[in-house]
PDB file of C-alpha atoms in Angstrom:
ATOM      1  CA  GLN A1150      47.588 -62.468-119.892  1.00 57.00           C
ATOM      2  CA  LYS A1151      49.921 -60.025-117.877  1.00 64.00           C
ATOM      3  CA  GLU A1152      48.274 -58.196-115.121  1.00 90.00           C
ATOM      4  CA  VAL A1153      49.294 -54.739-115.644  1.00 95.00           C
ATOM      5  CA  GLU A1154      50.927 -53.897-119.102  1.00 95.00           C
ATOM      6  CA  GLN A1155      52.648 -50.678-120.144  1.00 95.00           C
ATOM      7  CA  ASN A1156      54.545 -49.876-123.548  1.00 91.00           C
ATOM      8  CA  SER A1157      58.124 -50.087-122.865  1.00 89.00           C
ATOM      9  CA  GLY A1158      58.714 -47.221-124.741  1.00 89.00           C
ATOM     10  CA  PRO A1159      61.168 -45.762-124.970  1.00 96.00           C
ATOM     11  CA  LEU A1160      58.423 -42.709-125.524  1.00 97.00           C
ATOM     12  CA  SER A1161      60.615 -39.640-126.677  1.00 97.00           C
ATOM     13  CA  VAL A1162      59.242 -36.096-126.203  1.00 98.00           C
ATOM     14  CA  PRO A1163      60.854 -32.827-126.550  1.00 98.00           C
ATOM     15  CA  GLU A1164      60.998 -30.592-123.786  1.00 98.00           C
ATOM     16  CA  GLY A1165      57.772 -28.507-123.164  1.00 98.00           C
ATOM     17  CA  ALA A1166      55.859 -31.033-124.470  1.00 98.00           C
ATOM     18  CA  ILE A1167      53.148 -33.051-123.052  1.00 98.00           C
ATOM     19  CA  ALA A1168      54.097 -36.752-122.082  1.00 98.00           C
ATOM     20  CA  SER A1169      51.287 -39.571-121.868  1.00 97.00           C
ATOM     21  CA  LEU A1170      52.049 -42.845-120.690  1.00 98.00           C
ATOM     22  CA  ASN A1171      49.049 -45.227-120.713  1.00 97.00           C
ATOM     23  CA  CYS A1172      48.654 -48.322-118.445  1.00 97.00           C
ATOM     24  CA  THR A1173      45.757 -51.093-118.659  1.00 97.00           C
ATOM     25  CA  TYR A1174      44.966 -53.815-116.060  1.00 95.00           C
ATOM     26  CA  SER A1175      43.221 -56.929-115.838  1.00 93.00           C
ATOM     27  CA  ASP A1176      41.467 -57.337-112.423  1.00 90.00           C
ATOM     28  CA  ARG A1177      38.054 -55.621-112.993  1.00 89.00           C
ATOM     29  CA  GLY A1178      38.077 -55.473-109.253  1.00 88.00           C
ATOM     30  CA  SER A1179      40.943 -53.528-108.726  1.00 90.00           C
ATOM     31  CA  GLN A1180      40.609 -50.135-106.675  1.00 90.00           C
ATOM     32  CA  SER A1181      43.429 -48.010-106.172  1.00 93.00           C
ATOM     33  CA  PHE A1182      46.364 -47.313-108.867  1.00 95.00           C
ATOM     34  CA  PHE A1183      49.563 -45.922-108.794  1.00 96.00           C
ATOM     35  CA  TRP A1184      52.254 -44.195-110.708  1.00 97.00           C
ATOM     36  CA  TYR A1185      55.695 -44.550-109.540  1.00 97.00           C
ATOM     37  CA  ARG A1186      58.703 -43.090-111.029  1.00 98.00           C
ATOM     38  CA  GLN A1187      62.305 -44.799-111.046  1.00 97.00           C
ATOM     39  CA  TYR A1188      65.447 -43.070-112.072  1.00 97.00           C
ATOM     40  CA  SER A1189      68.343 -45.438-113.101  1.00 95.00           C
ATOM     41  CA  GLY A1190      70.093 -46.901-109.937  1.00 94.00           C
ATOM     42  CA  LYS A1191      67.138 -45.539-107.895  1.00 96.00           C
ATOM     43  CA  SER A1192      64.314 -46.503-106.166  1.00 97.00           C
ATOM     44  CA  PRO A1193      60.730 -46.183-106.836  1.00 97.00           C
ATOM     45  CA  GLU A1194      59.702 -42.785-105.902  1.00 96.00           C
ATOM     46  CA  LEU A1195      55.626 -42.556-105.651  1.00 95.00           C
ATOM     47  CA  ILE A1196      54.561 -39.424-107.947  1.00 96.00           C
ATOM     48  CA  MET A1197      50.717 -40.050-108.083  1.00 95.00           C
ATOM     49  CA  PHE A1198      47.654 -42.112-106.878  1.00 95.00           C
ATOM     50  CA  ILE A1199      44.175 -42.328-108.007  1.00 96.00           C
ATOM     51  CA  TYR A1200      41.012 -44.187-106.753  1.00 94.00           C
ATOM     52  CA  SER A1201      38.276 -42.492-108.672  1.00 94.00           C
ATOM     53  CA  ASN A1202      37.054 -42.514-112.306  1.00 96.00           C
ATOM     54  CA  GLY A1203      38.178 -39.210-113.672  1.00 96.00           C
ATOM     55  CA  ASP A1204      41.254 -37.010-113.372  1.00 97.00           C
ATOM     56  CA  LYS A1205      43.485 -35.960-110.812  1.00 97.00           C
ATOM     57  CA  GLU A1206      46.180 -33.263-111.070  1.00 97.00           C
ATOM     58  CA  ASP A1207      48.923 -32.544-108.521  1.00 96.00           C
ATOM     59  CA  GLY A1208      51.233 -30.293-110.113  1.00 97.00           C
ATOM     60  CA  ARG A1209      52.213 -30.924-113.409  1.00 98.00           C
ATOM     61  CA  PHE A1210      50.887 -34.321-113.533  1.00 98.00           C
ATOM     62  CA  THR A1211      47.540 -35.501-114.227  1.00 98.00           C
ATOM     63  CA  ALA A1212      46.495 -39.253-113.236  1.00 98.00           C
ATOM     64  CA  GLN A1213      43.290 -40.062-115.424  1.00 98.00           C
ATOM     65  CA  LEU A1214      41.339 -43.506-114.479  1.00 97.00           C
ATOM     66  CA  ASN A1215      38.832 -45.212-116.475  1.00 97.00           C
ATOM     67  CA  LYS A1216      37.518 -48.429-114.497  1.00 95.00           C
ATOM     68  CA  ALA A1217      35.019 -49.394-117.258  1.00 95.00           C
ATOM     69  CA  SER A1218      37.937 -49.785-119.799  1.00 95.00           C
ATOM     70  CA  GLN A1219      40.661 -50.890-117.248  1.00 96.00           C
ATOM     71  CA  TYR A1220      42.779 -48.089-117.978  1.00 96.00           C
ATOM     72  CA  VAL A1221      44.990 -45.746-116.464  1.00 97.00           C
ATOM     73  CA  SER A1222      47.417 -43.350-117.720  1.00 98.00           C
ATOM     74  CA  LEU A1223      49.942 -40.321-116.601  1.00 98.00           C
ATOM     75  CA  LEU A1224      49.903 -36.627-118.586  1.00 98.00           C
ATOM     76  CA  ILE A1225      53.150 -34.969-117.802  1.00 98.00           C
ATOM     77  CA  ARG A1226      52.844 -31.370-118.800  1.00 98.00           C
ATOM     78  CA  ASP A1227      55.718 -28.795-119.997  1.00 98.00           C
ATOM     79  CA  SER A1228      57.895 -31.870-119.561  1.00 98.00           C
ATOM     80  CA  GLN A1229      61.544 -30.974-118.409  1.00 98.00           C
ATOM     81  CA  PRO A1230      65.012 -33.374-118.766  1.00 97.00           C
ATOM     82  CA  SER A1231      64.775 -34.097-115.478  1.00 97.00           C
ATOM     83  CA  ASP A1232      61.293 -36.366-116.220  1.00 98.00           C
ATOM     84  CA  SER A1233      63.542 -38.495-118.221  1.00 98.00           C
ATOM     85  CA  ALA A1234      62.901 -41.819-116.035  1.00 98.00           C
ATOM     86  CA  THR A1235      61.209 -45.009-115.993  1.00 97.00           C
ATOM     87  CA  TYR A1236      57.360 -44.547-114.871  1.00 98.00           C
ATOM     88  CA  LEU A1237      56.003 -47.980-113.098  1.00 97.00           C
ATOM     89  CA  CYS A1238      52.291 -48.092-113.161  1.00 97.00           C
ATOM     90  CA  ALA A1239      50.957 -50.259-110.187  1.00 96.00           C
ATOM     91  CA  VAL A1240      47.387 -51.903-109.154  1.00 95.00           C
ATOM     92  CA  ASN A1241      46.456 -52.390-105.662  1.00 90.00           C
ATOM     93  CA  GLY A1242      45.175 -55.830-104.660  1.00 76.00           C
ATOM     94  CA  TYR A1243      44.651 -57.946-101.580  1.00 73.00           C
ATOM     95  CA  GLY A1244      46.545 -57.040 -98.239  1.00 72.00           C
ATOM     96  CA  ASN A1245      48.098 -53.939-100.308  1.00 79.00           C
ATOM     97  CA  LYS A1246      49.817 -56.325-102.939  1.00 87.00           C
ATOM     98  CA  LEU A1247      51.074 -54.013-105.674  1.00 91.00           C
ATOM     99  CA  VAL A1248      50.862 -55.353-109.013  1.00 93.00           C
ATOM    100  CA  PHE A1249      53.545 -53.680-111.508  1.00 95.00           C
ATOM    101  CA  GLY A1250      53.667 -53.080-115.238  1.00 95.00           C
ATOM    102  CA  ALA A1251      56.938 -53.363-116.674  1.00 95.00           C
ATOM    103  CA  GLY A1252      57.463 -49.928-116.946  1.00 96.00           C
ATOM    104  CA  THR A1253      57.363 -47.216-119.604  1.00 97.00           C
ATOM    105  CA  ILE A1254      60.682 -45.571-120.145  1.00 97.00           C
ATOM    106  CA  LEU A1255      60.496 -41.580-121.283  1.00 98.00           C
ATOM    107  CA  ARG A1256      63.237 -39.409-122.630  1.00 98.00           C
ATOM    108  CA  VAL A1257      62.596 -35.880-122.585  1.00 98.00           C
ATOM    109  CA  LYS A1258      64.754 -34.027-125.028  1.00 96.00           C
ATOM    110  CA  SER A1259      66.128 -30.468-124.678  1.00 92.00           C
TER     111      SER A1259
ATOM    112  CA  ASP B 788      65.675 -38.492 -91.185  1.00 65.00           C
ATOM    113  CA  THR B 789      65.722 -41.131 -93.745  1.00 71.00           C
ATOM    114  CA  ALA B 790      62.048 -42.733 -93.745  1.00 93.00           C
ATOM    115  CA  VAL B 791      62.853 -46.403 -94.993  1.00 97.00           C
ATOM    116  CA  SER B 792      66.699 -47.576 -95.014  1.00 97.00           C
ATOM    117  CA  GLN B 793      68.337 -51.073 -96.196  1.00 97.00           C
ATOM    118  CA  THR B 794      71.627 -52.415 -95.080  1.00 97.00           C
ATOM    119  CA  PRO B 795      73.857 -53.314 -97.158  1.00 98.00           C
ATOM    120  CA  LYS B 796      73.459 -50.775-100.538  1.00 97.00           C
ATOM    121  CA  TYR B 797      75.658 -53.766-102.109  1.00 98.00           C
ATOM    122  CA  LEU B 798      76.017 -57.439-101.622  1.00 98.00           C
ATOM    123  CA  VAL B 799      78.219 -59.719-103.599  1.00 98.00           C
ATOM    124  CA  THR B 800      78.812 -63.309-102.855  1.00 98.00           C
ATOM    125  CA  GLN B 801      79.427 -66.587-103.726  1.00 98.00           C
ATOM    126  CA  MET B 802      76.689 -69.493-104.484  1.00 97.00           C
ATOM    127  CA  GLY B 803      75.722 -71.461-101.985  1.00 97.00           C
ATOM    128  CA  ASN B 804      76.511 -68.470 -99.372  1.00 98.00           C
ATOM    129  CA  ASP B 805      73.582 -67.562 -96.374  1.00 98.00           C
ATOM    130  CA  LYS B 806      72.898 -63.981 -96.515  1.00 98.00           C
ATOM    131  CA  SER B 807      70.810 -61.263 -94.947  1.00 98.00           C
ATOM    132  CA  ILE B 808      69.437 -58.330 -95.917  1.00 98.00           C
ATOM    133  CA  LYS B 809      68.093 -55.695 -93.349  1.00 98.00           C
ATOM    134  CA  CYS B 810      65.171 -52.950 -93.533  1.00 98.00           C
ATOM    135  CA  GLU B 811      64.048 -50.592 -91.053  1.00 98.00           C
ATOM    136  CA  GLN B 812      61.368 -47.557 -91.398  1.00 97.00           C
ATOM    137  CA  ASN B 813      60.921 -44.685 -89.238  1.00 96.00           C
ATOM    138  CA  LEU B 814      57.402 -43.560 -90.055  1.00 95.00           C
ATOM    139  CA  GLY B 815      55.507 -45.246 -87.848  1.00 95.00           C
ATOM    140  CA  HIS B 816      53.665 -47.860 -90.664  1.00 95.00           C
ATOM    141  CA  ASP B 817      52.235 -51.045 -89.830  1.00 95.00           C
ATOM    142  CA  THR B 818      53.149 -52.571 -93.235  1.00 95.00           C
ATOM    143  CA  MET B 819      56.245 -53.770 -94.773  1.00 96.00           C
ATOM    144  CA  TYR B 820      57.142 -55.429 -97.712  1.00 96.00           C
ATOM    145  CA  TRP B 821      59.896 -56.856 -99.753  1.00 97.00           C
ATOM    146  CA  TYR B 822      60.206 -56.594-103.457  1.00 97.00           C
ATOM    147  CA  LYS B 823      62.610 -58.075-106.173  1.00 97.00           C
ATOM    148  CA  GLN B 824      63.431 -55.929-109.116  1.00 97.00           C
ATOM    149  CA  ASP B 825      65.107 -58.071-111.938  1.00 92.00           C
ATOM    150  CA  SER B 826      67.734 -57.641-114.922  1.00 86.00           C
ATOM    151  CA  LYS B 827      64.937 -56.849-117.010  1.00 85.00           C
ATOM    152  CA  LYS B 828      63.392 -53.927-114.242  1.00 85.00           C
ATOM    153  CA  PHE B 829      60.347 -55.987-113.754  1.00 89.00           C
ATOM    154  CA  LEU B 830      59.068 -54.981-109.832  1.00 94.00           C
ATOM    155  CA  LYS B 831      57.791 -58.278-108.081  1.00 94.00           C
ATOM    156  CA  ILE B 832      56.375 -58.361-104.367  1.00 94.00           C
ATOM    157  CA  MET B 833      57.462 -61.427-102.496  1.00 96.00           C
ATOM    158  CA  PHE B 834      56.428 -60.958 -98.961  1.00 94.00           C
ATOM    159  CA  SER B 835      54.353 -58.258 -97.059  1.00 94.00           C
ATOM    160  CA  TYR B 836      53.827 -58.388 -92.769  1.00 94.00           C
ATOM    161  CA  ASN B 837      51.423 -56.089 -90.974  1.00 92.00           C
ATOM    162  CA  ASN B 838      52.190 -56.007 -87.412  1.00 91.00           C
ATOM    163  CA  LYS B 839      54.620 -58.558 -87.433  1.00 88.00           C
ATOM    164  CA  GLU B 840      52.351 -61.045 -89.024  1.00 92.00           C
ATOM    165  CA  LEU B 841      52.772 -62.462 -92.455  1.00 92.00           C
ATOM    166  CA  ILE B 842      49.873 -61.479 -95.015  1.00 91.00           C
ATOM    167  CA  ILE B 843      51.346 -62.006 -97.963  1.00 88.00           C
ATOM    168  CA  ASN B 844      53.593 -64.801 -99.511  1.00 89.00           C
ATOM    169  CA  GLU B 845      54.216 -65.016-103.156  1.00 89.00           C
ATOM    170  CA  THR B 846      55.502 -67.952-104.830  1.00 83.00           C
ATOM    171  CA  VAL B 847      58.827 -67.530-103.274  1.00 90.00           C
ATOM    172  CA  PRO B 848      61.448 -70.317-103.160  1.00 92.00           C
ATOM    173  CA  ASN B 849      61.800 -71.447 -98.934  1.00 93.00           C
ATOM    174  CA  ARG B 850      65.500 -70.319 -99.424  1.00 96.00           C
ATOM    175  CA  PHE B 851      63.997 -66.839 -98.755  1.00 97.00           C
ATOM    176  CA  SER B 852      62.690 -66.219 -95.337  1.00 96.00           C
ATOM    177  CA  PRO B 853      61.592 -63.053 -93.761  1.00 96.00           C
ATOM    178  CA  LYS B 854      61.409 -62.326 -90.412  1.00 95.00           C
ATOM    179  CA  SER B 855      59.740 -59.131 -88.505  1.00 95.00           C
ATOM    180  CA  PRO B 856      61.224 -58.489 -84.851  1.00 94.00           C
ATOM    181  CA  ASP B 857      58.888 -55.636 -84.371  1.00 94.00           C
ATOM    182  CA  LYS B 858      56.689 -53.698 -86.710  1.00 93.00           C
ATOM    183  CA  ALA B 859      59.615 -51.144 -87.628  1.00 96.00           C
ATOM    184  CA  HIS B 860      62.040 -53.922 -89.065  1.00 97.00           C
ATOM    185  CA  LEU B 861      61.689 -56.331 -91.533  1.00 97.00           C
ATOM    186  CA  ASN B 862      64.891 -58.768 -92.516  1.00 97.00           C
ATOM    187  CA  LEU B 863      65.143 -60.826 -95.189  1.00 98.00           C
ATOM    188  CA  HIS B 864      67.496 -64.311 -95.198  1.00 97.00           C
ATOM    189  CA  ILE B 865      68.313 -65.972 -98.030  1.00 97.00           C
ATOM    190  CA  ASN B 866      70.089 -69.629 -97.371  1.00 97.00           C
ATOM    191  CA  SER B 867      72.263 -71.329-100.571  1.00 97.00           C
ATOM    192  CA  LEU B 868      72.325 -68.703-102.881  1.00 97.00           C
ATOM    193  CA  GLU B 869      71.904 -69.052-106.408  1.00 97.00           C
ATOM    194  CA  LEU B 870      72.881 -67.146-109.470  1.00 96.00           C
ATOM    195  CA  GLY B 871      69.224 -66.132-110.197  1.00 95.00           C
ATOM    196  CA  ASP B 872      68.887 -64.360-107.155  1.00 96.00           C
ATOM    197  CA  SER B 873      71.015 -61.552-108.217  1.00 97.00           C
ATOM    198  CA  ALA B 874      68.360 -58.474-108.434  1.00 97.00           C
ATOM    199  CA  VAL B 875      67.880 -55.528-106.670  1.00 98.00           C
ATOM    200  CA  TYR B 876      65.733 -56.259-103.374  1.00 98.00           C
ATOM    201  CA  PHE B 877      63.571 -53.395-102.311  1.00 98.00           C
ATOM    202  CA  CYS B 878      62.035 -52.925 -98.940  1.00 98.00           C
ATOM    203  CA  ALA B 879      58.857 -50.813 -98.790  1.00 97.00           C
ATOM    204  CA  SER B 880      56.280 -49.733 -96.194  1.00 96.00           C
ATOM    205  CA  SER B 881      52.666 -48.496 -95.553  1.00 94.00           C
ATOM    206  CA  GLN B 882      50.506 -46.859 -92.937  1.00 93.00           C
ATOM    207  CA  ALA B 883      48.477 -50.095 -93.242  1.00 88.00           C
ATOM    208  CA  ALA B 884      47.604 -53.298 -95.115  1.00 85.00           C
ATOM    209  CA  SER B 885      44.347 -51.896 -97.107  1.00 83.00           C
ATOM    210  CA  GLU B 886      44.161 -50.866-100.946  1.00 80.00           C
ATOM    211  CA  TYR B 887      44.475 -47.214-100.012  1.00 85.00           C
ATOM    212  CA  ASN B 888      47.762 -46.880 -98.544  1.00 86.00           C
ATOM    213  CA  GLU B 889      50.332 -45.707-100.585  1.00 91.00           C
ATOM    214  CA  GLN B 890      53.939 -47.661-100.622  1.00 94.00           C
ATOM    215  CA  PHE B 891      57.157 -46.059 -99.856  1.00 95.00           C
ATOM    216  CA  PHE B 892      60.591 -47.594-101.022  1.00 97.00           C
ATOM    217  CA  GLY B 893      63.427 -48.223 -99.388  1.00 97.00           C
ATOM    218  CA  PRO B 894      66.917 -47.199-101.449  1.00 97.00           C
ATOM    219  CA  GLY B 895      67.350 -51.021-102.701  1.00 97.00           C
ATOM    220  CA  THR B 896      70.225 -53.778-101.665  1.00 98.00           C
ATOM    221  CA  ARG B 897      72.044 -54.872-105.280  1.00 97.00           C
ATOM    222  CA  LEU B 898      72.696 -58.611-104.655  1.00 98.00           C
ATOM    223  CA  THR B 899      75.192 -60.250-107.262  1.00 97.00           C
ATOM    224  CA  VAL B 900      75.615 -63.668-106.738  1.00 97.00           C
ATOM    225  CA  LEU B 901      79.065 -65.007-108.740  1.00 97.00           C
TER     226      LEU B 901
END
């Protein structure tokens, strides 16, 4: 069983729609969760982190965490073509070791 | 005002050679990391140093040797390069080594072994 699982996509949404990206993890003891965005040929860029159950909003982005279901998601409202990228879910463990999912490719069509 | 920098950006070399990649951060962070992103874009941690001490050493061939001369620098030396070492290597840093610390990535070094 993979430690962090994401649907590889691509997930295609029209401009202005809500994009919903999902991630599940296997280590029930995980405490911190991160979403990174990676454009092709670029480095991962942190866009959200969440530590507590529930929702956390930052601009057009909302991260949602459900530790009981071992599920974390990222919602992007009013999606723009510039949001087209690979979104990496990462779960933290001992020594700040980040375990990444394989990423979901998001395509926003204008 | 680059936060995490790496050199070189591209590295093309022959099998069997030895090469090094350098990383520097000016964020004042205590912890630095090396990650490898393979051709399928899967990003996996290799090493982590906290205040110059090795704290994470994943299952990586011993041809890979990290060195941290001070907490702002973390270098990666690779001996006897193999075709399978071709990948993008990312350096990252965080304030501390605890779980509640965001990691910030450098621009990456694309290594191609011929």
